[in-house]
mmCIF file of C-alpha atoms and ligand atoms in Angstrom:
data_model
loop_
_atom_site.group_PDB
_atom_site.id
_atom_site.type_symbol
_atom_site.label_atom_id
_atom_site.label_comp_id
_atom_site.label_asym_id
_atom_site.label_seq_id
_atom_site.Cartn_x
_atom_site.Cartn_y
_atom_site.Cartn_z
ATOM 1 C CA MET A 20 18.715 94.473 -40.134
ATOM 2 C CA GLU A 21 21.736 92.184 -40.655
ATOM 3 C CA LYS A 22 21.303 90.120 -43.843
ATOM 4 C CA GLN A 23 20.898 86.386 -43.339
ATOM 5 C CA ARG A 24 24.180 84.896 -44.540
ATOM 6 C CA PHE A 25 25.194 81.318 -45.173
ATOM 7 C CA VAL A 26 28.138 79.483 -46.650
ATOM 8 C CA MET A 27 27.406 76.873 -49.285
ATOM 9 C CA LYS A 28 29.915 74.286 -50.422
ATOM 10 C CA CYS A 29 29.226 72.842 -53.884
ATOM 11 C CA GLY A 30 30.966 69.532 -54.468
ATOM 12 C CA GLY A 31 32.542 68.590 -57.768
ATOM 13 C CA SER A 32 30.527 65.373 -57.620
ATOM 14 C CA THR A 33 27.331 67.302 -58.303
ATOM 15 C CA LEU A 34 28.373 70.481 -60.161
ATOM 16 C CA ALA A 35 27.763 69.225 -63.685
ATOM 17 C CA ALA A 36 24.347 67.836 -62.677
ATOM 18 C CA LEU A 37 23.059 70.964 -60.933
ATOM 19 C CA PRO A 38 19.862 72.001 -62.717
ATOM 20 C CA ASP A 39 19.234 75.595 -63.852
ATOM 21 C CA SER A 40 16.596 75.736 -61.107
ATOM 22 C CA PHE A 41 19.394 75.488 -58.527
ATOM 23 C CA PHE A 42 20.979 78.685 -59.841
ATOM 24 C CA ALA A 43 17.566 80.316 -60.150
ATOM 25 C CA GLU A 44 17.019 79.524 -56.453
ATOM 26 C CA LEU A 45 20.234 81.380 -55.696
ATOM 27 C CA ARG A 46 18.878 84.376 -57.630
ATOM 28 C CA GLU A 47 15.622 84.232 -55.640
ATOM 29 C CA LEU A 48 17.449 83.950 -52.330
ATOM 30 C CA GLN A 49 19.716 86.844 -53.264
ATOM 31 C CA ALA A 50 16.693 88.945 -54.290
ATOM 32 C CA SER A 51 14.990 88.166 -50.972
ATOM 33 C CA GLY A 52 17.939 89.622 -49.065
ATOM 34 C CA VAL A 53 19.741 86.396 -48.175
ATOM 35 C CA ALA A 54 23.499 86.591 -48.783
ATOM 36 C CA PRO A 55 25.162 83.294 -49.790
ATOM 37 C CA VAL A 56 28.914 82.705 -50.049
ATOM 38 C CA ILE A 57 29.939 79.800 -52.269
ATOM 39 C CA VAL A 58 33.038 77.652 -51.906
ATOM 40 C CA HIS A 59 33.315 74.994 -54.601
ATOM 41 C CA GLY A 60 35.170 71.775 -55.246
ATOM 42 C CA GLY A 61 35.944 70.063 -58.520
ATOM 43 C CA GLY A 62 37.676 66.825 -57.559
ATOM 44 C CA PRO A 63 36.321 64.751 -60.478
ATOM 45 C CA ALA A 64 37.287 67.454 -63.034
ATOM 46 C CA ILE A 65 40.819 67.611 -61.588
ATOM 47 C CA SER A 66 41.144 63.801 -61.797
ATOM 48 C CA GLU A 67 39.854 63.837 -65.379
ATOM 49 C CA THR A 68 42.388 66.476 -66.465
ATOM 50 C CA LEU A 69 45.254 64.719 -64.650
ATOM 51 C CA ASP A 70 44.250 61.533 -66.421
ATOM 52 C CA LYS A 71 44.235 63.246 -69.833
ATOM 53 C CA LEU A 72 47.729 64.563 -69.086
ATOM 54 C CA GLY A 73 48.915 61.122 -67.992
ATOM 55 C CA ILE A 74 49.634 62.268 -64.423
ATOM 56 C CA GLU A 75 48.873 59.694 -61.734
ATOM 57 C CA THR A 76 46.713 60.742 -58.804
ATOM 58 C CA GLU A 77 46.121 59.172 -55.402
ATOM 59 C CA PHE A 78 43.987 60.011 -52.357
ATOM 60 C CA VAL A 79 44.900 59.490 -48.701
ATOM 61 C CA GLN A 80 41.871 59.705 -46.369
ATOM 62 C CA GLY A 81 39.950 61.715 -48.974
ATOM 63 C CA LEU A 82 42.838 64.150 -49.662
ATOM 64 C CA ARG A 83 44.721 64.231 -52.965
ATOM 65 C CA LYS A 84 48.495 63.715 -52.896
ATOM 66 C CA THR A 85 49.739 66.980 -54.420
ATOM 67 C CA ASN A 86 53.169 67.632 -55.962
ATOM 68 C CA ASP A 87 54.118 70.720 -58.037
ATOM 69 C CA GLN A 88 52.803 69.223 -61.253
ATOM 70 C CA VAL A 89 49.459 68.269 -59.649
ATOM 71 C CA LEU A 90 49.221 71.691 -57.988
ATOM 72 C CA ASP A 91 49.389 73.411 -61.405
ATOM 73 C CA VAL A 92 46.486 71.301 -62.647
ATOM 74 C CA VAL A 93 44.464 71.803 -59.441
ATOM 75 C CA GLU A 94 44.765 75.586 -59.754
ATOM 76 C CA MET A 95 44.061 75.562 -63.493
ATOM 77 C CA VAL A 96 40.916 73.454 -63.113
ATOM 78 C CA LEU A 97 39.502 74.939 -59.891
ATOM 79 C CA ALA A 98 40.348 78.640 -60.250
ATOM 80 C CA GLY A 99 39.953 78.559 -64.025
ATOM 81 C CA ARG A 100 37.449 76.226 -65.574
ATOM 82 C CA ILE A 101 35.188 75.315 -62.641
ATOM 83 C CA ASN A 102 35.105 78.702 -60.939
ATOM 84 C CA LYS A 103 34.192 80.488 -64.155
ATOM 85 C CA GLU A 104 31.636 77.826 -65.103
ATOM 86 C CA ILE A 105 29.776 78.408 -61.820
ATOM 87 C CA VAL A 106 29.919 82.187 -62.174
ATOM 88 C CA ARG A 107 28.664 81.907 -65.756
ATOM 89 C CA LYS A 108 25.718 79.692 -64.760
ATOM 90 C CA MET A 109 24.810 82.042 -61.936
ATOM 91 C CA GLU A 110 24.950 85.118 -64.157
ATOM 92 C CA THR A 111 22.881 83.497 -66.912
ATOM 93 C CA ASN A 112 20.249 82.594 -64.309
ATOM 94 C CA GLY A 113 20.102 86.161 -63.040
ATOM 95 C CA ALA A 114 22.234 85.873 -59.879
ATOM 96 C CA LYS A 115 25.143 88.295 -59.479
ATOM 97 C CA ALA A 116 28.445 86.563 -58.803
ATOM 98 C CA ILE A 117 32.168 87.292 -58.604
ATOM 99 C CA GLY A 118 34.640 84.409 -58.746
ATOM 100 C CA LEU A 119 38.016 84.341 -57.060
ATOM 101 C CA SER A 120 40.441 81.858 -55.562
ATOM 102 C CA GLY A 121 41.978 81.833 -52.097
ATOM 103 C CA VAL A 122 45.102 83.364 -53.650
ATOM 104 C CA ASP A 123 43.308 86.605 -54.626
ATOM 105 C CA GLY A 124 43.940 89.215 -51.961
ATOM 106 C CA MET A 125 45.472 86.387 -49.844
ATOM 107 C CA LEU A 126 41.869 85.415 -49.148
ATOM 108 C CA ILE A 127 42.733 81.947 -47.795
ATOM 109 C CA GLN A 128 46.035 81.794 -45.937
ATOM 110 C CA ALA A 129 47.297 78.293 -45.361
ATOM 111 C CA LYS A 130 50.100 76.127 -44.004
ATOM 112 C CA PRO A 131 51.107 72.542 -44.813
ATOM 113 C CA VAL A 132 48.953 69.809 -43.265
ATOM 114 C CA ALA A 133 50.539 67.690 -40.522
ATOM 115 C CA ASN A 134 51.158 64.723 -42.873
ATOM 116 C CA HIS A 135 52.630 66.880 -45.669
ATOM 117 C CA GLN A 136 55.672 64.573 -45.932
ATOM 118 C CA GLU A 137 53.240 61.974 -47.234
ATOM 119 C CA ILE A 138 50.722 64.041 -49.245
ATOM 120 C CA GLY A 139 52.727 67.100 -50.368
ATOM 121 C CA PHE A 140 51.301 70.580 -50.962
ATOM 122 C CA VAL A 141 47.972 70.064 -49.225
ATOM 123 C CA GLY A 142 47.099 72.944 -46.949
ATOM 124 C CA GLU A 143 45.128 73.645 -43.836
ATOM 125 C CA VAL A 144 43.637 77.097 -43.427
ATOM 126 C CA THR A 145 45.327 79.474 -40.987
ATOM 127 C CA SER A 146 43.127 82.507 -41.715
ATOM 128 C CA VAL A 147 40.464 83.834 -44.059
ATOM 129 C CA ASN A 148 40.354 87.479 -45.119
ATOM 130 C CA ALA A 149 36.697 88.163 -44.289
ATOM 131 C CA THR A 150 36.984 91.814 -45.410
ATOM 132 C CA ILE A 151 37.260 90.755 -49.053
ATOM 133 C CA VAL A 152 34.262 88.404 -48.842
ATOM 134 C CA GLU A 153 32.173 90.992 -47.021
ATOM 135 C CA GLY A 154 33.233 93.689 -49.516
ATOM 136 C CA ILE A 155 31.978 91.594 -52.436
ATOM 137 C CA MET A 156 28.702 90.897 -50.603
ATOM 138 C CA SER A 157 28.215 94.558 -49.791
ATOM 139 C CA MET A 158 28.408 95.314 -53.525
ATOM 140 C CA GLY A 159 25.477 92.913 -53.991
ATOM 141 C CA TYR A 160 27.462 90.019 -55.470
ATOM 142 C CA ILE A 161 27.761 86.401 -54.356
ATOM 143 C CA PRO A 162 31.433 85.479 -53.800
ATOM 144 C CA VAL A 163 32.374 82.194 -55.506
ATOM 145 C CA ILE A 164 35.605 80.879 -54.021
ATOM 146 C CA ALA A 165 38.028 78.237 -55.359
ATOM 147 C CA PRO A 166 39.855 76.489 -52.493
ATOM 148 C CA ILE A 167 43.500 77.291 -53.249
ATOM 149 C CA GLY A 168 45.480 78.588 -50.258
ATOM 150 C CA ILE A 169 48.629 80.665 -50.090
ATOM 151 C CA ASP A 170 51.265 81.417 -47.441
ATOM 152 C CA GLN A 171 53.435 84.485 -46.832
ATOM 153 C CA THR A 172 56.219 83.090 -49.066
ATOM 154 C CA GLY A 173 53.814 82.761 -51.998
ATOM 155 C CA GLN A 174 53.638 78.959 -51.808
ATOM 156 C CA ARG A 175 50.258 77.655 -53.026
ATOM 157 C CA TYR A 176 48.353 74.800 -51.394
ATOM 158 C CA ASN A 177 45.622 72.469 -52.553
ATOM 159 C CA ILE A 178 42.891 72.668 -49.919
ATOM 160 C CA ASN A 179 39.986 70.269 -49.737
ATOM 161 C CA ALA A 180 36.882 72.288 -50.563
ATOM 162 C CA ASP A 181 34.944 71.061 -47.503
ATOM 163 C CA THR A 182 37.814 72.169 -45.250
ATOM 164 C CA ALA A 183 38.020 75.569 -46.971
ATOM 165 C CA ALA A 184 34.235 76.081 -46.726
ATOM 166 C CA GLY A 185 34.263 75.237 -43.012
ATOM 167 C CA ALA A 186 37.026 77.772 -42.403
ATOM 168 C CA VAL A 187 35.165 80.464 -44.363
ATOM 169 C CA ALA A 188 31.973 79.731 -42.383
ATOM 170 C CA SER A 189 33.831 80.010 -39.056
ATOM 171 C CA GLN A 190 35.643 83.203 -40.021
ATOM 172 C CA LEU A 191 32.503 84.929 -41.321
ATOM 173 C CA GLY A 192 30.526 83.783 -38.282
ATOM 174 C CA VAL A 193 27.557 82.574 -40.340
ATOM 175 C CA SER A 194 25.043 80.424 -38.481
ATOM 176 C CA ARG A 195 24.724 77.744 -41.161
ATOM 177 C CA MET A 196 26.851 75.922 -43.693
ATOM 178 C CA ILE A 197 25.145 73.917 -46.449
ATOM 179 C CA VAL A 198 27.151 71.166 -48.122
ATOM 180 C CA VAL A 199 25.760 70.274 -51.547
ATOM 181 C CA THR A 200 26.874 66.886 -52.822
ATOM 182 C CA ASP A 201 25.732 63.830 -54.829
ATOM 183 C CA VAL A 202 24.028 61.938 -51.971
ATOM 184 C CA PRO A 203 20.909 63.045 -50.038
ATOM 185 C CA GLY A 204 22.850 63.228 -46.752
ATOM 186 C CA ILE A 205 24.752 60.839 -44.499
ATOM 187 C CA LEU A 206 23.556 57.363 -45.371
ATOM 188 C CA LYS A 207 23.420 54.382 -43.026
ATOM 189 C CA THR A 208 22.333 50.824 -43.694
ATOM 190 C CA VAL A 209 19.426 49.923 -41.398
ATOM 191 C CA ASP A 210 17.812 46.486 -41.740
ATOM 192 C CA GLY A 211 19.540 46.031 -45.084
ATOM 193 C CA GLU A 212 18.241 49.336 -46.466
ATOM 194 C CA LYS A 213 20.143 52.603 -46.993
ATOM 195 C CA VAL A 214 18.464 55.474 -45.137
ATOM 196 C CA THR A 215 19.367 59.148 -44.896
ATOM 197 C CA LEU A 216 19.985 60.145 -41.290
ATOM 198 C CA PRO A 217 17.988 63.352 -40.551
ATOM 199 C CA GLU A 218 20.374 64.403 -37.777
ATOM 200 C CA VAL A 219 23.728 63.190 -36.397
ATOM 201 C CA THR A 220 25.862 64.131 -33.404
ATOM 202 C CA VAL A 221 29.637 64.397 -33.276
ATOM 203 C CA ALA A 222 29.678 61.088 -31.341
ATOM 204 C CA ASP A 223 27.610 59.381 -34.102
ATOM 205 C CA ILE A 224 30.073 60.644 -36.705
ATOM 206 C CA GLU A 225 33.154 59.396 -34.822
ATOM 207 C CA ALA A 226 31.509 55.969 -34.488
ATOM 208 C CA MET A 227 30.556 55.859 -38.181
ATOM 209 C CA ILE A 228 34.117 56.757 -39.273
ATOM 210 C CA ALA A 229 35.538 54.084 -36.957
ATOM 211 C CA SER A 230 33.133 51.445 -38.324
ATOM 212 C CA GLY A 231 33.799 52.411 -41.954
ATOM 213 C CA GLU A 232 30.181 53.542 -42.534
ATOM 214 C CA ILE A 233 31.549 57.001 -43.345
ATOM 215 C CA TYR A 234 34.473 56.784 -45.766
ATOM 216 C CA GLY A 235 36.241 58.535 -48.659
ATOM 217 C CA GLY A 236 34.895 61.942 -49.695
ATOM 218 C CA MET A 237 32.402 62.028 -46.806
ATOM 219 C CA ILE A 238 35.272 62.088 -44.285
ATOM 220 C CA PRO A 239 36.522 65.651 -45.058
ATOM 221 C CA LYS A 240 32.880 66.843 -45.010
ATOM 222 C CA VAL A 241 32.105 65.566 -41.535
ATOM 223 C CA ARG A 242 35.537 66.580 -40.226
ATOM 224 C CA ALA A 243 35.024 70.124 -41.574
ATOM 225 C CA ALA A 244 31.554 70.145 -40.018
ATOM 226 C CA MET A 245 32.855 69.034 -36.615
ATOM 227 C CA GLN A 246 35.587 71.671 -36.773
ATOM 228 C CA CYS A 247 33.296 74.565 -37.654
ATOM 229 C CA ILE A 248 30.243 73.897 -35.453
ATOM 230 C CA HIS A 249 31.630 75.852 -32.541
ATOM 231 C CA GLY A 250 30.912 79.477 -31.782
ATOM 232 C CA ASP A 251 28.647 81.169 -34.323
ATOM 233 C CA VAL A 252 28.142 78.230 -36.693
ATOM 234 C CA GLN A 253 25.092 76.406 -35.309
ATOM 235 C CA GLU A 254 24.598 73.709 -37.915
ATOM 236 C CA VAL A 255 25.951 72.079 -41.033
ATOM 237 C CA VAL A 256 23.439 70.563 -43.455
ATOM 238 C CA ILE A 257 24.489 67.948 -46.036
ATOM 239 C CA VAL A 258 22.101 67.808 -49.019
ATOM 240 C CA SER A 259 21.864 66.544 -52.585
ATOM 241 C CA GLY A 260 22.061 69.193 -55.324
ATOM 242 C CA SER A 261 19.706 67.312 -57.613
ATOM 243 C CA ILE A 262 16.605 67.699 -55.410
ATOM 244 C CA GLU A 263 14.398 70.534 -56.681
ATOM 245 C CA GLY A 264 14.037 73.378 -54.169
ATOM 246 C CA VAL A 265 16.657 71.893 -51.853
ATOM 247 C CA LEU A 266 18.494 75.131 -51.216
ATOM 248 C CA THR A 267 15.465 77.181 -50.254
ATOM 249 C CA GLN A 268 14.274 74.365 -48.010
ATOM 250 C CA ALA A 269 17.668 74.083 -46.287
ATOM 251 C CA VAL A 270 17.740 77.858 -45.693
ATOM 252 C CA THR A 271 14.115 78.296 -44.620
ATOM 253 C CA THR A 272 12.096 75.385 -43.230
ATOM 254 C CA GLY A 273 14.816 72.743 -42.916
ATOM 255 C CA GLY A 274 13.781 69.076 -42.868
ATOM 256 C CA VAL A 275 16.067 68.130 -45.742
ATOM 257 C CA GLY A 276 19.325 66.181 -45.823
ATOM 258 C CA THR A 277 21.405 65.440 -42.720
ATOM 259 C CA VAL A 278 21.841 68.108 -40.062
ATOM 260 C CA ILE A 279 24.956 68.136 -37.883
ATOM 261 C CA LYS A 280 24.327 70.331 -34.834
ATOM 262 C CA GLN A 281 26.415 71.866 -32.057
HETATM 263 N N1 LIG B 308 27.896 57.364 -44.878
HETATM 264 C C1 LIG B 308 27.937 57.948 -46.093
HETATM 265 N N2 LIG B 308 26.806 58.518 -46.584
HETATM 266 C C2 LIG B 308 26.784 59.092 -47.806
HETATM 267 N N3 LIG B 308 27.861 59.132 -48.626
HETATM 268 C C3 LIG B 308 29.021 58.587 -48.192
HETATM 269 C C4 LIG B 308 29.112 57.983 -46.900
HETATM 270 N N4 LIG B 308 30.373 57.536 -46.736
HETATM 271 C C5 LIG B 308 31.040 57.830 -47.855
HETATM 272 N N5 LIG B 308 30.256 58.453 -48.749
HETATM 273 C C6 LIG B 308 30.683 58.878 -50.079
HETATM 274 O O1 LIG B 308 30.916 60.278 -50.077
HETATM 275 C C7 LIG B 308 30.623 60.751 -51.405
HETATM 276 C C8 LIG B 308 30.536 62.265 -51.392
HETATM 277 O O2 LIG B 308 31.841 62.782 -51.305
HETATM 278 P P1 LIG B 308 32.617 63.296 -52.620
HETATM 279 O O3 LIG B 308 32.551 62.262 -53.676
HETATM 280 O O4 LIG B 308 33.975 63.777 -52.215
HETATM 281 O O5 LIG B 308 31.665 64.474 -53.072
HETATM 282 P P2 LIG B 308 31.886 66.044 -53.299
HETATM 283 O O6 LIG B 308 32.571 66.169 -54.626
HETATM 284 O O7 LIG B 308 30.493 66.541 -53.313
HETATM 285 O O8 LIG B 308 32.718 66.593 -52.181
HETATM 286 C C9 LIG B 308 29.361 60.010 -51.742
HETATM 287 O O9 LIG B 308 29.080 59.967 -53.121
HETATM 288 C C10 LIG B 308 29.647 58.611 -51.181
HETATM 289 O O10 LIG B 308 30.273 57.804 -52.131
HETATM 290 C C1 LIG B 309 43.488 68.301 -50.932
HETATM 291 C C2 LIG B 309 42.375 67.902 -51.842
HETATM 292 O O1 LIG B 309 41.977 66.745 -51.867
HETATM 293 N N1 LIG B 309 41.836 68.866 -52.603
HETATM 294 C C3 LIG B 309 40.765 68.630 -53.537
HETATM 295 C C4 LIG B 309 40.229 69.995 -53.970
HETATM 296 C C5 LIG B 309 38.912 69.898 -54.726
HETATM 297 C C6 LIG B 309 37.798 69.340 -53.885
HETATM 298 O O2 LIG B 309 37.830 69.283 -52.656
HETATM 299 O O3 LIG B 309 36.729 68.926 -54.639
HETATM 300 P P1 LIG B 309 35.437 68.136 -54.164
HETATM 301 O O4 LIG B 309 34.720 69.005 -53.209
HETATM 302 O O5 LIG B 309 34.706 67.932 -55.426
HETATM 303 O O6 LIG B 309 35.875 66.845 -53.510
HETATM 304 C C7 LIG B 309 41.238 67.818 -54.769
HETATM 305 O O7 LIG B 309 42.395 67.943 -55.172
HETATM 306 O O8 LIG B 309 40.397 67.090 -55.326
#
């Protein structure tokens, strides 16, 4: 039988706060025959390092303006520190993991985004080398991917981790992508109170972006979700990493976070 596979995006907003139980859940899922693929972010850690180095940083619609100097730091932090930290935590909690960036084996091929004149070396994914990801899974390891892209000339690109995860989910043809972040889902103010929406449609999302109810870092998440929920990918679930048992619930029974459906 084909193993149940899913792509999970872990946001930098929540990485440091992920409890050991989160990694233990990954071990349990792996042992039960489920095959996760992880794509991670690390935005706050990149900003912190840029700040320490005295390099200014700015976001346009949730995407970081990236020049050569920023690109060096992005690669150092994502493919170095954060990627290895996740692999380490997984291994110490008994899950088997191999970390790599989109540059390794030209895993994530990319081209400049449409507004590159304004935001520099930010990439959009042109293709994902699924053979590498599937090879790692077939060896019994969970691939842990840092979202750096590369083109045929060797130019690197900074790719938003939500965008990269959506592209990996589409290319692998998984049925579900789980986005782990620092909020329990898409929030909306109803009668003066913030509630987590259990389910949203593409039309709801467009309206919430237009009204400003979805802003900043949530924008690339919902855009990536809308782009990947065609074909094989049936749903994208946005959840908080700090809720105990969240991963198993998202993979099995559901009823957690916000679900974006086809
Ligand atoms: N409607 C919304 N519901 C929930 N969070 C939202 C919404 N609109 C914007 N956000 C913001 O999006 C953030 C998550 O995005 P981000 O900080 O980039 O996290 P990550 O590092 O996990 O990608 C939330 O902490 C919140 O500030
Ligand atoms: C182009 C762009 O904005 N890239 C992101 C890559 C990391 C990321 O996406 O991290 P989170 O998932 O934690 O937000 C950045 O430079 O911050």
